[in-house]
CSV table of N, CA, C and O in Angstrom, one decimal:
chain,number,residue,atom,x,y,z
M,1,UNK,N,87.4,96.8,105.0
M,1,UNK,CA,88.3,97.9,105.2
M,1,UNK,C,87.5,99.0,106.0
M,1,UNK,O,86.4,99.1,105.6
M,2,UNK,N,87.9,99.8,107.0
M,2,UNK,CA,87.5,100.8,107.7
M,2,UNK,C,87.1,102.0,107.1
M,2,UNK,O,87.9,102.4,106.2
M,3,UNK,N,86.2,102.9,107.4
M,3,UNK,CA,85.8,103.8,106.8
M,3,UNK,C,85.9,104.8,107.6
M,3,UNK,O,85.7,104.7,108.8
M,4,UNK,N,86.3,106.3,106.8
M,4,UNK,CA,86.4,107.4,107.6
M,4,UNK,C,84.9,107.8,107.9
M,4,UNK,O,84.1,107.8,107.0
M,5,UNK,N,84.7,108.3,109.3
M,5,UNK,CA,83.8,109.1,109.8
M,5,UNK,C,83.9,109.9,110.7
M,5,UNK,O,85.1,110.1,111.1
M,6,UNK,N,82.8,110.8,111.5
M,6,UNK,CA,82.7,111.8,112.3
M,6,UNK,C,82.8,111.5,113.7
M,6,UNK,O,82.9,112.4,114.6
M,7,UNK,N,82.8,110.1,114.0
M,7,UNK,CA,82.5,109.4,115.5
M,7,UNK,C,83.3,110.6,116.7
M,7,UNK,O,82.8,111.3,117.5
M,8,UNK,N,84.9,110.5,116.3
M,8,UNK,CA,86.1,111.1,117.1
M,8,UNK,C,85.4,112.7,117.2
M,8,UNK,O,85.0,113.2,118.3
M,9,UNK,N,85.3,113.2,115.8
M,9,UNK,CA,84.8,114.9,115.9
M,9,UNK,C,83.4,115.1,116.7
M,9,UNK,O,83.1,116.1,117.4
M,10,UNK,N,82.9,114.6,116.5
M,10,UNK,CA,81.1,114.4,117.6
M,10,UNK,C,81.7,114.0,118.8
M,10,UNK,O,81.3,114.6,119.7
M,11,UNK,N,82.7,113.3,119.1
M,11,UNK,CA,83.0,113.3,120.7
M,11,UNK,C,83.6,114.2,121.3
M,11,UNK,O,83.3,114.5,122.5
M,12,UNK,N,84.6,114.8,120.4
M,12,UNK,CA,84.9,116.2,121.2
M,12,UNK,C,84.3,117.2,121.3
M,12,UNK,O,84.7,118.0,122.1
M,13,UNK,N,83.1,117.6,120.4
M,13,UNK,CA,82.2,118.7,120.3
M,13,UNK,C,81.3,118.7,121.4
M,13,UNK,O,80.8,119.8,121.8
M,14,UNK,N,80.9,117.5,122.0
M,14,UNK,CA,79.7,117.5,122.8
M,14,UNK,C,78.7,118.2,122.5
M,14,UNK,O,78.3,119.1,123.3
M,15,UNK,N,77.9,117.8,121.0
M,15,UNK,CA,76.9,118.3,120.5
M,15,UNK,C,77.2,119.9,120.0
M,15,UNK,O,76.3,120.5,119.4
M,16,UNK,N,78.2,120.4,120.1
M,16,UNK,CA,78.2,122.0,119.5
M,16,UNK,C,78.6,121.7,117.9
M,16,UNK,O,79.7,121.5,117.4
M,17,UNK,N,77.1,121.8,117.1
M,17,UNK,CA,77.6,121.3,115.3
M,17,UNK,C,78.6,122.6,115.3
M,17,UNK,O,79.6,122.0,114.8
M,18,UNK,N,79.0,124.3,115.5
M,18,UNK,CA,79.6,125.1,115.5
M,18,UNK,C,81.1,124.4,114.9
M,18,UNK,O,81.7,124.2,113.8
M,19,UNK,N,81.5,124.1,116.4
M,19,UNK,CA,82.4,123.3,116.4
M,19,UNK,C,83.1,122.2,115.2
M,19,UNK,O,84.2,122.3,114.5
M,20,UNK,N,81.8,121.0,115.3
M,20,UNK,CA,81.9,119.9,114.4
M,20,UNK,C,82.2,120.9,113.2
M,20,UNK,O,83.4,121.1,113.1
M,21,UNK,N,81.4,121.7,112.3
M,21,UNK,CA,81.7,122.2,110.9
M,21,UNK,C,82.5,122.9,110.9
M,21,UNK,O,82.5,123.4,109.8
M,22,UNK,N,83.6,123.5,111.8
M,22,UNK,CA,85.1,124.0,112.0
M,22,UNK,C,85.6,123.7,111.7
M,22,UNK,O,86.4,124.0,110.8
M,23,UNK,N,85.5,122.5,112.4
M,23,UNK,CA,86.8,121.8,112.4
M,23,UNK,C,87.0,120.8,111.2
M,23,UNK,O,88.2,120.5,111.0
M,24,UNK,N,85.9,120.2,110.1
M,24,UNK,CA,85.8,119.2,109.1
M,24,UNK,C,85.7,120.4,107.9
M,24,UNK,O,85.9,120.2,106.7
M,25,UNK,N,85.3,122.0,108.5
M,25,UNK,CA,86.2,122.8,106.9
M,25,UNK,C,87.4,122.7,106.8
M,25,UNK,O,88.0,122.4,105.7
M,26,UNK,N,88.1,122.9,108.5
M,26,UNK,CA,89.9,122.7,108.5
M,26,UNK,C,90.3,121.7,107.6
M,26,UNK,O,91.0,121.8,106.5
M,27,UNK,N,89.9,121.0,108.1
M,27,UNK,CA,90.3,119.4,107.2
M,27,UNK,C,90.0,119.5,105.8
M,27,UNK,O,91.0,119.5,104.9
M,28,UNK,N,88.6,119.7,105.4
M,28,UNK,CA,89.0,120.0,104.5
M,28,UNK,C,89.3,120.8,103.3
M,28,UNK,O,89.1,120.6,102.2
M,29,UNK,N,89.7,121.9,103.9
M,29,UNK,CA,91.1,123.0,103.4
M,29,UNK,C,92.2,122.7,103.2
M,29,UNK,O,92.8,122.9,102.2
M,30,UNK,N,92.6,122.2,104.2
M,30,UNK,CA,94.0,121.7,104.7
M,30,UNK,C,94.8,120.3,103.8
M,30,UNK,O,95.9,120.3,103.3
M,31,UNK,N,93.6,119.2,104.0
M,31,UNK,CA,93.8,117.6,103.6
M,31,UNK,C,94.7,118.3,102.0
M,31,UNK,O,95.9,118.5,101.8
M,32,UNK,N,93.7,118.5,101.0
M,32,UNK,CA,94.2,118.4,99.5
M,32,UNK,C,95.5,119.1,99.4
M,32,UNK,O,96.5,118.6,98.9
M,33,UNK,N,95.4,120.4,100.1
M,33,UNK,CA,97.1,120.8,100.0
M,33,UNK,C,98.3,120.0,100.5
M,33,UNK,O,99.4,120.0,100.0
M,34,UNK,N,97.8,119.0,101.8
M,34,UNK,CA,99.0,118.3,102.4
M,34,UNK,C,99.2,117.3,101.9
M,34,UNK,O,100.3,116.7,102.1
M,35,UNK,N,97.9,116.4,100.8
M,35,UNK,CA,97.8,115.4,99.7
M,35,UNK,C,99.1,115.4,98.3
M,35,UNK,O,99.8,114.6,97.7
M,36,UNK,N,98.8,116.9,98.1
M,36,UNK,CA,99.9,117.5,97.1
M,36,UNK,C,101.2,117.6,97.4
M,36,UNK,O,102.1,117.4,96.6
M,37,UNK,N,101.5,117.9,98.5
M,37,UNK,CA,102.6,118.0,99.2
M,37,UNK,C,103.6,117.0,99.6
M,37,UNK,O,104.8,117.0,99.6
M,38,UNK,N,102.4,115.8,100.0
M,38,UNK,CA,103.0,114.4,99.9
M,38,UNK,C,103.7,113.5,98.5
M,38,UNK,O,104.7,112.9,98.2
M,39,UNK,N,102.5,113.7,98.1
M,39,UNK,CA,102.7,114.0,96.4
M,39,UNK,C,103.5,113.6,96.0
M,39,UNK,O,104.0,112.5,95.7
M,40,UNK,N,103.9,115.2,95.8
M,40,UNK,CA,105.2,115.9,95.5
M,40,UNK,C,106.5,115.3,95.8
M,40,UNK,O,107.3,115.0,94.9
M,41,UNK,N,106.7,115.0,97.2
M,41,UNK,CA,107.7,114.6,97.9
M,41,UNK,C,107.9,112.8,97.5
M,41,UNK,O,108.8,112.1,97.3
M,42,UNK,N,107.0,112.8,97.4
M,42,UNK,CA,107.1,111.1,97.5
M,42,UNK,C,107.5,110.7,96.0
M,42,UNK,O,108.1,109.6,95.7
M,43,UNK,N,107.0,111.5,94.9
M,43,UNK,CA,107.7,111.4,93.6
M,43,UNK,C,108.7,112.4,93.2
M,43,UNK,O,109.0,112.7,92.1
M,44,UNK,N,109.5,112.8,94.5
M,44,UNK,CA,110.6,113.2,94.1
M,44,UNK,C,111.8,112.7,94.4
M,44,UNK,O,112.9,113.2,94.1
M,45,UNK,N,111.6,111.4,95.3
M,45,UNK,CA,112.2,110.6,96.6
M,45,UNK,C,112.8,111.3,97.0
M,45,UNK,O,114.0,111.3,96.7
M,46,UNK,N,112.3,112.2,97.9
M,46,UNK,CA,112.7,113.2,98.9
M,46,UNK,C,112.0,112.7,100.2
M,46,UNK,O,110.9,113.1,100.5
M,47,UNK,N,112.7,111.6,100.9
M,47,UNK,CA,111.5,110.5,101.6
M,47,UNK,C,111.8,111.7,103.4
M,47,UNK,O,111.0,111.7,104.3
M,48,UNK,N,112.8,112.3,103.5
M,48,UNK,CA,112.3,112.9,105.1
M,48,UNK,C,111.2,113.7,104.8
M,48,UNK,O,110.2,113.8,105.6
M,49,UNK,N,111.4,114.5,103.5
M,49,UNK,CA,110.3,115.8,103.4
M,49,UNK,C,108.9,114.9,103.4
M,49,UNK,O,107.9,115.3,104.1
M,50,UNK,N,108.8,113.8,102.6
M,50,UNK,CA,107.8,112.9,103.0
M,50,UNK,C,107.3,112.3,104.0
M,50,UNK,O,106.1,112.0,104.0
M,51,UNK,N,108.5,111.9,105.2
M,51,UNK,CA,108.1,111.8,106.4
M,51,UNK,C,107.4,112.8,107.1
M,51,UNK,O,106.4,112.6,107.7
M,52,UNK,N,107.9,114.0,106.9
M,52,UNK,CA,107.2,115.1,107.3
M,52,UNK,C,105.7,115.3,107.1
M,52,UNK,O,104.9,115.6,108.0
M,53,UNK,N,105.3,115.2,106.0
M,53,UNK,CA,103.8,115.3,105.8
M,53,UNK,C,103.0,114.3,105.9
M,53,UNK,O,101.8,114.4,105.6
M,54,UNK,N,103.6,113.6,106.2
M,54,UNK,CA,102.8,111.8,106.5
M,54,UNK,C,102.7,112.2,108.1
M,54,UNK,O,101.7,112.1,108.8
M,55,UNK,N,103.4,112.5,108.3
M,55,UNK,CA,103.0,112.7,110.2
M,55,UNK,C,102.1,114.0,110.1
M,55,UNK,O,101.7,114.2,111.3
M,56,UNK,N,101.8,114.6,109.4
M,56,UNK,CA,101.0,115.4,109.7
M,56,UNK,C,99.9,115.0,108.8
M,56,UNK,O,99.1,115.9,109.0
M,57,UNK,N,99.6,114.4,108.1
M,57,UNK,CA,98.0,114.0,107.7
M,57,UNK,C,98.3,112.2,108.7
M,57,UNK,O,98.2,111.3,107.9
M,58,UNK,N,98.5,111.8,109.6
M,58,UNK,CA,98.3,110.6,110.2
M,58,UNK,C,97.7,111.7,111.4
M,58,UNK,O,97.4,111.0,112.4
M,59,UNK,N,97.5,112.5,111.5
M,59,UNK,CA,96.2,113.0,112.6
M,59,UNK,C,95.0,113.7,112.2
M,59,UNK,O,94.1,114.1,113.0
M,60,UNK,N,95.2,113.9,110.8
M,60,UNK,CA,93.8,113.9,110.3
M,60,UNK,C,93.2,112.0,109.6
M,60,UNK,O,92.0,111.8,109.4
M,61,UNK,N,93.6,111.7,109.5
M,61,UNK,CA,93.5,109.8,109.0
M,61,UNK,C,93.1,109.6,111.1
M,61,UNK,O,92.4,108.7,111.5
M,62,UNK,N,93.5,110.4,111.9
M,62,UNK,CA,93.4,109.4,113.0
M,62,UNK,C,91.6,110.1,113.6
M,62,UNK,O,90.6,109.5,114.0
M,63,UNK,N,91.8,111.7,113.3
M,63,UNK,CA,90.2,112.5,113.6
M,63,UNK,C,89.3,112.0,112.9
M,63,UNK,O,88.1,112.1,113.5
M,64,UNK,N,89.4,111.5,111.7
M,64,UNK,CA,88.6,110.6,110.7
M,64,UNK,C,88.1,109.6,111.0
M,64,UNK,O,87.0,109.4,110.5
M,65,UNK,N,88.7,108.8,112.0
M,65,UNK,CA,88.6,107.6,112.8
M,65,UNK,C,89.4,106.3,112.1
M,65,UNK,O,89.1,105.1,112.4
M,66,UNK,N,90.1,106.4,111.3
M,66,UNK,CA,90.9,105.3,110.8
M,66,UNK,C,92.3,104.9,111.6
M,66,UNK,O,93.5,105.2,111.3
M,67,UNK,N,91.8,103.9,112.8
M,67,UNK,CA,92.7,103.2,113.2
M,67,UNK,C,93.7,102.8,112.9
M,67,UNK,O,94.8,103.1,113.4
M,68,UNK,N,93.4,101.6,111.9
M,68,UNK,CA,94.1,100.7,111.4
M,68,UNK,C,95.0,102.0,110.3
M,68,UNK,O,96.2,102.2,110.3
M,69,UNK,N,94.1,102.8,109.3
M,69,UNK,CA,94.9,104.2,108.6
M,69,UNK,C,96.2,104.6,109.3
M,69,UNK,O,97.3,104.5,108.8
M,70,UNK,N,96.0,105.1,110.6
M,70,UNK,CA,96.7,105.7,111.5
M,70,UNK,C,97.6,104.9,111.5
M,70,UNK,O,98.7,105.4,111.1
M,71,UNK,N,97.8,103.4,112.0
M,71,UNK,CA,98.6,102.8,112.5
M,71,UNK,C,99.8,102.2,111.0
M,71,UNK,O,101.0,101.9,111.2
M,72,UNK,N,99.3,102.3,109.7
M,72,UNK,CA,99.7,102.2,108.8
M,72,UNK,C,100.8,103.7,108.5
M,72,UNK,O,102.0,103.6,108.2
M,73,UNK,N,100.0,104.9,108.5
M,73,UNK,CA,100.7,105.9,108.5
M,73,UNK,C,101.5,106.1,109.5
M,73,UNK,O,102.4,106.9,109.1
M,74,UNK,N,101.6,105.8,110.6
M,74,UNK,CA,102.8,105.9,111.3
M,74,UNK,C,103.7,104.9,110.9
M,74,UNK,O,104.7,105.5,110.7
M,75,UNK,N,103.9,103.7,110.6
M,75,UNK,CA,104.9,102.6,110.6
M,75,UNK,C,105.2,103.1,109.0
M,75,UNK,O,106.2,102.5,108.7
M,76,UNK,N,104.7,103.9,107.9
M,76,UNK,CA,105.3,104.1,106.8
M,76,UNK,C,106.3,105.8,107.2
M,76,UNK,O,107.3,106.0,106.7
M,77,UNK,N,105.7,106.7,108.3
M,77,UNK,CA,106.6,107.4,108.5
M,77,UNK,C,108.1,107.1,108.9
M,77,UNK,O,109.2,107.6,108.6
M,78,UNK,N,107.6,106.0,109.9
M,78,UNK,CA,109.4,105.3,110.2
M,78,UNK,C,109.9,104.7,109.4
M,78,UNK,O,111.1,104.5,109.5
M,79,UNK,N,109.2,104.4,108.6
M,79,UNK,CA,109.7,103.4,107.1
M,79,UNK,C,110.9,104.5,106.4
M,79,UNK,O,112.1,104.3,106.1
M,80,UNK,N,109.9,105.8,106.1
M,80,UNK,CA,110.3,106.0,104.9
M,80,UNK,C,111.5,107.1,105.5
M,80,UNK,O,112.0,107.9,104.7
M,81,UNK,N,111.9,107.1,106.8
M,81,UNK,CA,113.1,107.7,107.7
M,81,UNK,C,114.0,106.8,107.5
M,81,UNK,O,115.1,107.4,107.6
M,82,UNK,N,114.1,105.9,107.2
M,82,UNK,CA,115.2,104.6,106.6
M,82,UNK,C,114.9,104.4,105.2
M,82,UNK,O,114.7,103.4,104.6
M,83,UNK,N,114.8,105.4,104.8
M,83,UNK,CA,114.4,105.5,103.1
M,83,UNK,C,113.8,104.3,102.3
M,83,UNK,O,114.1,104.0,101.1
M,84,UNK,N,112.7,103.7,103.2
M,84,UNK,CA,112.2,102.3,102.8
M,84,UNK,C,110.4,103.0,102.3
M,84,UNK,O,109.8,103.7,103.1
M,85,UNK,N,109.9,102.8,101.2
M,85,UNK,CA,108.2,103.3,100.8
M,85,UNK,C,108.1,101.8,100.7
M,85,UNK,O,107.9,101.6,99.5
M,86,UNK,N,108.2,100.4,101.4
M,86,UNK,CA,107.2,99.7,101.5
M,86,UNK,C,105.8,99.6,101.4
M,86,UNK,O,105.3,99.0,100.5
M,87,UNK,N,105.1,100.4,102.3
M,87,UNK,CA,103.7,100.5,102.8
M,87,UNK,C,103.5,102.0,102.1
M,87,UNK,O,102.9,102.9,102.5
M,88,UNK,N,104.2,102.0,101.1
M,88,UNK,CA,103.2,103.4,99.9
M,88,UNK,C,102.3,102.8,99.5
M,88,UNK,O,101.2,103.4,100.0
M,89,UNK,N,102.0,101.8,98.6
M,89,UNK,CA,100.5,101.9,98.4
M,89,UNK,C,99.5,101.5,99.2
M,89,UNK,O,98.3,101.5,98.8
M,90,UNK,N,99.8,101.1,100.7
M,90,UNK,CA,98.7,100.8,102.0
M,90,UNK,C,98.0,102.3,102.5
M,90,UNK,O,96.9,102.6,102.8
M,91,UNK,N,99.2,103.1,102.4
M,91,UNK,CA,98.9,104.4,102.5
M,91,UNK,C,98.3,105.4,101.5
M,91,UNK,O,97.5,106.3,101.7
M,92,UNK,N,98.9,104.9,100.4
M,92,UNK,CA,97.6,105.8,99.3
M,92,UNK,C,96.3,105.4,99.4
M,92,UNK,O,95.2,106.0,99.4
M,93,UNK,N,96.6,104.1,99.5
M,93,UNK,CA,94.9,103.4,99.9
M,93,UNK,C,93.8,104.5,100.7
M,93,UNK,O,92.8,105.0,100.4
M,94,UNK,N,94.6,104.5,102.0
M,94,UNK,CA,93.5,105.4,103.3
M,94,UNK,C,93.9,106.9,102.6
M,94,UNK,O,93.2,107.8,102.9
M,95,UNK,N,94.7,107.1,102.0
M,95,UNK,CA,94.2,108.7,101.2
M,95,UNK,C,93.2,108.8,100.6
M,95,UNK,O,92.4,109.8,100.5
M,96,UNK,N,93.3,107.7,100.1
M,96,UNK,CA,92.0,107.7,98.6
M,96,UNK,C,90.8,107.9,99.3
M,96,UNK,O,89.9,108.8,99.3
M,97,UNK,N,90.9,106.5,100.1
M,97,UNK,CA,89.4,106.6,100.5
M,97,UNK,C,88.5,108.4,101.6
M,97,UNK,O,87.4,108.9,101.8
M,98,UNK,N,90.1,108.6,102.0
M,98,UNK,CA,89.4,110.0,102.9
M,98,UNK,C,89.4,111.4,102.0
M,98,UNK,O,89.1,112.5,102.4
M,99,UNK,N,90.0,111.2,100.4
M,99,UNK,CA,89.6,111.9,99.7
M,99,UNK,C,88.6,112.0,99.2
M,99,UNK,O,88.2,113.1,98.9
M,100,UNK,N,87.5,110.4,99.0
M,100,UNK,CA,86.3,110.4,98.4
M,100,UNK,C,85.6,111.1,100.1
M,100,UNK,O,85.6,112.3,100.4
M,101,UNK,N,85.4,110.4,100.8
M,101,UNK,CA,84.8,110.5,101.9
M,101,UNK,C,84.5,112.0,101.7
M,101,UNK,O,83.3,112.3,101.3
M,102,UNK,N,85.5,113.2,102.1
M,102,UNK,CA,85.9,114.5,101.9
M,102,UNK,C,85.0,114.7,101.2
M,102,UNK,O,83.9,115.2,101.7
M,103,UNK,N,85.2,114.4,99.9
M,103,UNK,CA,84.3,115.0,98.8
M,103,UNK,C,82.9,114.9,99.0
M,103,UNK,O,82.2,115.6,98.3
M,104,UNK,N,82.2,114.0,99.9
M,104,UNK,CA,80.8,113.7,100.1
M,104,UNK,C,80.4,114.5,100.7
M,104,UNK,O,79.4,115.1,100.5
M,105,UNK,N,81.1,114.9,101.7
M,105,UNK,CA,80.6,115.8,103.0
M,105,UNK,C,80.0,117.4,102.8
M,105,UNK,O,79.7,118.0,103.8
């Protein structure tokens, strides 16, 4: 399984750590609330408000460097627009792991 890392955020910094530690406080400020949010929605089968927040943590899963994450989280956003959570627990998966990750940093 793929692991989230810094590779994407060190390539756009071009060495400015300023930068890099900006942008991975954003993230993680941001991640736990939009985690809750998903949450929320997704145990309330309220699946567009859940489309909604899946598309927006699928570009923090993509700055992370999780390819295959990304590519998961988009095909469960179109999923769950035809009120289908097939690939819910593929996607809790790449939560989990970028919540532990998160937490190391």
């Amino acid at each position: 399984m793929e692991q989230p890392n810094l590779n994407y955020i060190k390539s756009m910094s071009d060495g400015d750590k300023s930068f890099e530690n900006k942008l991975i406080s954003i993230i993680k400020e941001e991640y736990p609330q939009e985690k809750i949010v998903y949450q929320k929605n997704i145990n309330s089968n309220n699946y567009k408000a859940t489309a909604e927040i899946v598309h927006k943590l699928k570009h923090k899963i993509s700055i992370l460097g999780l390819v295959k994450g990304y590519n998961v989280a988009t095909d469960f956003e179109n999923n769950l627009k035809d009120d289908n959570i097939l690939l819910k627990e593929e996607f809790e998966a790449v939560l989990d792991q970028i919540t532990k990750y998160l937490t190391k940093l």
